Amino acid sequence: MAYRFWCGECGFKTSWLSESEGARRQMDHYTKQHPGIPPGGHVEANRKNPEGGNGCLQLVGFVLLLLLIAAACSR
């Protein structure tokens, strides 16, 4: 499952990552941006796409496929 971690102090959020990687990036953010404050905020689970955040890549591939089909049909 993919997770996104939100900062409790500012608008920072991680991209969709594994739980351990997201937690690590949130801790890195707090260490750099909010020293001395324990990590807080909330965690969001990607229920629509539990395998990760590859939706954009799939969309780009689909659009390229449509462009190839349109180019082949226009000849």
CSV table of N, CA, C and O in Angstrom, one decimal:
chain,number,residue,atom,x,y,z
A,1,MET,N,0.8,-1.2,0.0
A,1,MET,CA,0.0,0.0,0.0
A,1,MET,C,0.9,1.2,0.0
A,1,MET,O,2.0,1.2,0.5
A,2,ALA,N,0.4,2.3,-0.6
A,2,ALA,CA,1.1,3.6,-0.6
A,2,ALA,C,0.6,4.5,0.4
A,2,ALA,O,-0.6,4.5,0.7
A,3,TYR,N,1.5,5.3,1.0
A,3,TYR,CA,1.1,6.3,2.0
A,3,TYR,C,1.7,7.6,1.7
A,3,TYR,O,2.8,7.8,1.1
A,4,ARG,N,1.0,8.7,2.2
A,4,ARG,CA,1.5,10.0,2.1
A,4,ARG,C,1.5,10.6,3.5
A,4,ARG,O,0.5,10.6,4.2
A,5,PHE,N,2.6,11.2,3.9
A,5,PHE,CA,2.8,11.8,5.2
A,5,PHE,C,2.7,13.3,5.1
A,5,PHE,O,3.3,13.9,4.3
A,6,TRP,N,1.8,13.9,6.0
A,6,TRP,CA,1.6,15.3,6.1
A,6,TRP,C,2.3,15.9,7.3
A,6,TRP,O,2.2,15.3,8.4
A,7,CYS,N,2.9,17.0,7.2
A,7,CYS,CA,3.5,17.7,8.3
A,7,CYS,C,2.4,18.4,9.1
A,7,CYS,O,1.5,18.9,8.6
A,8,GLY,N,2.6,18.3,10.5
A,8,GLY,CA,1.6,19.0,11.3
A,8,GLY,C,1.9,20.5,11.6
A,8,GLY,O,1.2,21.2,12.2
A,9,GLU,N,3.1,20.9,11.1
A,9,GLU,CA,3.5,22.3,11.3
A,9,GLU,C,3.4,23.2,10.1
A,9,GLU,O,3.3,24.4,10.3
A,10,CYS,N,3.4,22.6,8.9
A,10,CYS,CA,3.4,23.4,7.7
A,10,CYS,C,2.7,22.6,6.6
A,10,CYS,O,2.1,21.6,6.9
A,11,GLY,N,2.7,23.0,5.4
A,11,GLY,CA,2.0,22.4,4.3
A,11,GLY,C,2.8,21.3,3.6
A,11,GLY,O,2.3,20.7,2.6
A,12,PHE,N,3.9,20.8,4.2
A,12,PHE,CA,4.7,19.8,3.5
A,12,PHE,C,4.0,18.5,3.5
A,12,PHE,O,3.3,18.1,4.5
A,13,LYS,N,4.1,17.7,2.4
A,13,LYS,CA,3.6,16.4,2.3
A,13,LYS,C,4.6,15.6,1.5
A,13,LYS,O,5.2,16.1,0.5
A,14,THR,N,4.7,14.3,1.7
A,14,THR,CA,5.5,13.4,0.9
A,14,THR,C,4.7,13.0,-0.3
A,14,THR,O,3.5,13.1,-0.3
A,15,SER,N,5.4,12.4,-1.3
A,15,SER,CA,4.7,11.8,-2.4
A,15,SER,C,4.2,10.4,-1.9
A,15,SER,O,4.5,10.1,-0.7
A,16,TRP,N,3.5,9.7,-2.7
A,16,TRP,CA,3.1,8.4,-2.3
A,16,TRP,C,4.2,7.4,-2.3
A,16,TRP,O,4.9,7.2,-3.3
A,17,LEU,N,4.5,6.9,-1.1
A,17,LEU,CA,5.7,6.0,-0.8
A,17,LEU,C,5.2,4.8,0.0
A,17,LEU,O,4.1,4.8,0.6
A,18,SER,N,6.2,3.9,0.2
A,18,SER,CA,6.0,2.9,1.2
A,18,SER,C,5.9,3.5,2.6
A,18,SER,O,6.4,4.7,2.8
A,19,GLU,N,5.4,2.8,3.5
A,19,GLU,CA,5.2,3.4,4.9
A,19,GLU,C,6.5,3.8,5.5
A,19,GLU,O,6.7,4.8,6.1
A,20,SER,N,7.5,2.9,5.4
A,20,SER,CA,8.8,3.2,6.0
A,20,SER,C,9.5,4.3,5.4
A,20,SER,O,10.1,5.2,6.0
A,21,GLU,N,9.5,4.4,4.0
A,21,GLU,CA,10.1,5.5,3.3
A,21,GLU,C,9.4,6.8,3.6
A,21,GLU,O,10.1,7.9,3.8
A,22,GLY,N,8.1,6.8,3.6
A,22,GLY,CA,7.4,8.1,3.9
A,22,GLY,C,7.7,8.6,5.3
A,22,GLY,O,7.9,9.8,5.6
A,23,ALA,N,7.8,7.6,6.3
A,23,ALA,CA,8.1,8.0,7.7
A,23,ALA,C,9.5,8.6,7.8
A,23,ALA,O,9.7,9.6,8.5
A,24,ARG,N,10.4,8.0,7.0
A,24,ARG,CA,11.8,8.5,7.0
A,24,ARG,C,11.9,9.9,6.5
A,24,ARG,O,12.5,10.8,7.0
A,25,ARG,N,11.2,10.1,5.4
A,25,ARG,CA,11.2,11.5,4.7
A,25,ARG,C,10.5,12.5,5.6
A,25,ARG,O,10.9,13.7,5.7
A,26,GLN,N,9.4,12.1,6.3
A,26,GLN,CA,8.8,13.0,7.3
A,26,GLN,C,9.8,13.4,8.4
A,26,GLN,O,9.9,14.6,8.8
A,27,MET,N,10.5,12.4,8.9
A,27,MET,CA,11.5,12.7,10.0
A,27,MET,C,12.6,13.6,9.5
A,27,MET,O,13.0,14.5,10.2
A,28,ASP,N,13.1,13.4,8.2
A,28,ASP,CA,14.1,14.2,7.6
A,28,ASP,C,13.5,15.7,7.5
A,28,ASP,O,14.3,16.6,7.8
A,29,HIS,N,12.3,15.8,7.1
A,29,HIS,CA,11.7,17.1,7.0
A,29,HIS,C,11.7,17.8,8.4
A,29,HIS,O,12.0,19.0,8.5
A,30,TYR,N,11.2,17.1,9.4
A,30,TYR,CA,11.1,17.7,10.7
A,30,TYR,C,12.5,18.1,11.2
A,30,TYR,O,12.7,19.1,11.9
A,31,THR,N,13.5,17.2,11.0
A,31,THR,CA,14.9,17.5,11.4
A,31,THR,C,15.4,18.8,10.8
A,31,THR,O,16.0,19.6,11.5
A,32,LYS,N,15.1,19.0,9.5
A,32,LYS,CA,15.6,20.2,8.8
A,32,LYS,C,14.8,21.4,9.0
A,32,LYS,O,15.3,22.5,9.2
A,33,GLN,N,13.4,21.3,9.0
A,33,GLN,CA,12.5,22.5,9.0
A,33,GLN,C,12.0,22.8,10.4
A,33,GLN,O,11.6,24.0,10.6
A,34,HIS,N,11.9,21.8,11.3
A,34,HIS,CA,11.3,22.1,12.6
A,34,HIS,C,12.1,21.4,13.7
A,34,HIS,O,11.6,20.5,14.4
A,35,PRO,N,13.4,21.8,13.8
A,35,PRO,CA,14.2,21.1,14.8
A,35,PRO,C,13.7,21.2,16.2
A,35,PRO,O,13.1,22.3,16.6
A,36,GLY,N,13.8,20.1,16.9
A,36,GLY,CA,13.3,20.1,18.3
A,36,GLY,C,11.8,19.8,18.5
A,36,GLY,O,11.4,19.6,19.6
A,37,ILE,N,11.1,19.7,17.4
A,37,ILE,CA,9.7,19.4,17.4
A,37,ILE,C,9.5,17.9,17.0
A,37,ILE,O,10.0,17.6,15.9
A,38,PRO,N,8.8,17.1,17.8
A,38,PRO,CA,8.7,15.7,17.3
A,38,PRO,C,7.7,15.6,16.1
A,38,PRO,O,6.8,16.4,16.0
A,39,PRO,N,8.0,14.7,15.2
A,39,PRO,CA,7.2,14.6,14.0
A,39,PRO,C,5.7,14.4,14.3
A,39,PRO,O,5.3,13.6,15.2
A,40,GLY,N,4.8,15.1,13.7
A,40,GLY,CA,3.4,15.0,13.9
A,40,GLY,C,2.7,15.1,12.5
A,40,GLY,O,3.3,14.9,11.5
A,41,GLY,N,1.4,15.5,12.5
A,41,GLY,CA,0.7,15.5,11.3
A,41,GLY,C,-0.2,14.3,11.2
A,41,GLY,O,-0.5,13.6,12.2
A,42,HIS,N,-0.4,13.9,10.0
A,42,HIS,CA,-1.2,12.7,9.8
A,42,HIS,C,-0.7,11.9,8.5
A,42,HIS,O,0.1,12.4,7.7
A,43,VAL,N,-1.2,10.7,8.4
A,43,VAL,CA,-0.8,9.8,7.4
A,43,VAL,C,-2.0,9.5,6.5
A,43,VAL,O,-3.1,9.1,7.1
A,44,GLU,N,-1.9,9.5,5.2
A,44,GLU,CA,-3.0,9.2,4.3
A,44,GLU,C,-2.7,8.0,3.6
A,44,GLU,O,-1.6,7.8,3.0
A,45,ALA,N,-3.6,7.0,3.5
A,45,ALA,CA,-3.4,5.8,2.8
A,45,ALA,C,-4.1,5.9,1.4
A,45,ALA,O,-5.2,6.4,1.3
A,46,ASN,N,-3.4,5.5,0.4
A,46,ASN,CA,-3.9,5.5,-1.0
A,46,ASN,C,-4.8,4.3,-1.2
A,46,ASN,O,-4.4,3.3,-1.6
A,47,ARG,N,-6.1,4.5,-1.0
A,47,ARG,CA,-7.1,3.4,-1.1
A,47,ARG,C,-7.5,3.2,-2.6
A,47,ARG,O,-7.9,2.1,-3.0
A,48,LYS,N,-7.5,4.2,-3.4
A,48,LYS,CA,-7.9,4.1,-4.8
A,48,LYS,C,-6.8,3.3,-5.6
A,48,LYS,O,-7.1,2.6,-6.5
A,49,ASN,N,-5.6,3.5,-5.3
A,49,ASN,CA,-4.5,2.9,-6.0
A,49,ASN,C,-3.5,2.4,-4.9
A,49,ASN,O,-2.4,3.0,-4.7
A,50,PRO,N,-3.8,1.2,-4.3
A,50,PRO,CA,-3.0,0.8,-3.2
A,50,PRO,C,-1.6,0.3,-3.6
A,50,PRO,O,-0.7,0.2,-2.8
A,51,GLU,N,-1.3,0.2,-4.9
A,51,GLU,CA,0.1,-0.3,-5.3
A,51,GLU,C,1.0,0.9,-5.4
A,51,GLU,O,2.2,0.7,-5.7
A,52,GLY,N,0.6,2.1,-5.4
A,52,GLY,CA,1.5,3.2,-5.5
A,52,GLY,C,1.0,4.3,-6.4
A,52,GLY,O,-0.2,4.3,-6.8
A,53,GLY,N,1.8,5.3,-6.7
A,53,GLY,CA,1.4,6.5,-7.4
A,53,GLY,C,1.8,6.5,-8.8
A,53,GLY,O,2.4,7.5,-9.3
A,54,ASN,N,1.5,5.5,-9.6
A,54,ASN,CA,1.9,5.4,-11.0
A,54,ASN,C,0.8,5.9,-11.9
A,54,ASN,O,0.9,5.7,-13.1
A,55,GLY,N,-0.2,6.5,-11.4
A,55,GLY,CA,-1.3,6.9,-12.3
A,55,GLY,C,-0.9,7.8,-13.4
A,55,GLY,O,-1.4,7.8,-14.5
A,56,CYS,N,-0.1,8.8,-13.1
A,56,CYS,CA,0.4,9.8,-14.0
A,56,CYS,C,1.1,9.1,-15.2
A,56,CYS,O,0.9,9.4,-16.3
A,57,LEU,N,2.0,8.2,-14.8
A,57,LEU,CA,2.8,7.4,-15.8
A,57,LEU,C,1.9,6.6,-16.7
A,57,LEU,O,2.0,6.6,-18.0
A,58,GLN,N,0.9,6.0,-16.2
A,58,GLN,CA,-0.1,5.3,-17.0
A,58,GLN,C,-0.9,6.2,-17.9
A,58,GLN,O,-1.1,5.9,-19.1
A,59,LEU,N,-1.3,7.4,-17.4
A,59,LEU,CA,-2.0,8.3,-18.2
A,59,LEU,C,-1.1,8.8,-19.4
A,59,LEU,O,-1.6,8.9,-20.5
A,60,VAL,N,0.1,9.1,-19.2
A,60,VAL,CA,1.0,9.5,-20.2
A,60,VAL,C,1.2,8.5,-21.3
A,60,VAL,O,1.1,8.7,-22.5
A,61,GLY,N,1.3,7.2,-20.9
A,61,GLY,CA,1.4,6.1,-21.8
A,61,GLY,C,0.2,6.0,-22.6
A,61,GLY,O,0.2,5.7,-23.9
A,62,PHE,N,-1.0,6.1,-22.0
A,62,PHE,CA,-2.3,6.0,-22.7
A,62,PHE,C,-2.4,7.1,-23.8
A,62,PHE,O,-2.8,6.9,-24.9
A,63,VAL,N,-2.0,8.3,-23.4
A,63,VAL,CA,-2.1,9.5,-24.3
A,63,VAL,C,-1.2,9.3,-25.5
A,63,VAL,O,-1.5,9.5,-26.7
A,64,LEU,N,0.0,8.8,-25.2
A,64,LEU,CA,1.0,8.5,-26.3
A,64,LEU,C,0.4,7.4,-27.3
A,64,LEU,O,0.6,7.5,-28.5
A,65,LEU,N,-0.2,6.4,-26.7
A,65,LEU,CA,-0.8,5.3,-27.5
A,65,LEU,C,-1.9,5.9,-28.4
A,65,LEU,O,-2.0,5.6,-29.6
A,66,LEU,N,-2.7,6.8,-27.9
A,66,LEU,CA,-3.8,7.4,-28.7
A,66,LEU,C,-3.2,8.3,-29.8
A,66,LEU,O,-3.7,8.3,-30.9
A,67,LEU,N,-2.1,9.0,-29.5
A,67,LEU,CA,-1.5,9.8,-30.5
A,67,LEU,C,-0.9,8.9,-31.6
A,67,LEU,O,-1.0,9.3,-32.8
A,68,LEU,N,-0.3,7.8,-31.3
A,68,LEU,CA,0.2,6.9,-32.3
A,68,LEU,C,-0.9,6.3,-33.2
A,68,LEU,O,-0.8,6.3,-34.4
A,69,ILE,N,-2.0,6.0,-32.6
A,69,ILE,CA,-3.2,5.5,-33.3
A,69,ILE,C,-3.8,6.6,-34.2
A,69,ILE,O,-4.0,6.3,-35.4
A,70,ALA,N,-3.9,7.8,-33.7
A,70,ALA,CA,-4.4,8.9,-34.5
A,70,ALA,C,-3.4,9.2,-35.7
A,70,ALA,O,-3.9,9.5,-36.8
A,71,ALA,N,-2.1,9.2,-35.5
A,71,ALA,CA,-1.2,9.4,-36.5
A,71,ALA,C,-1.2,8.3,-37.6
A,71,ALA,O,-1.2,8.6,-38.8
A,72,ALA,N,-1.4,7.1,-37.2
A,72,ALA,CA,-1.5,6.0,-38.2
A,72,ALA,C,-2.8,6.0,-39.0
A,72,ALA,O,-2.8,5.7,-40.2
A,73,CYS,N,-3.9,6.5,-38.4
A,73,CYS,CA,-5.2,6.6,-39.1
A,73,CYS,C,-5.3,7.8,-40.0
A,73,CYS,O,-6.1,7.8,-40.9
A,74,SER,N,-4.4,8.8,-39.8
A,74,SER,CA,-4.5,10.0,-40.6
A,74,SER,C,-3.8,9.9,-42.0
A,74,SER,O,-3.8,10.8,-42.8
A,75,ARG,N,-3.1,8.8,-42.2
A,75,ARG,CA,-2.4,8.7,-43.5
A,75,ARG,C,-3.2,8.2,-44.6
A,75,ARG,O,-4.0,7.5,-44.8
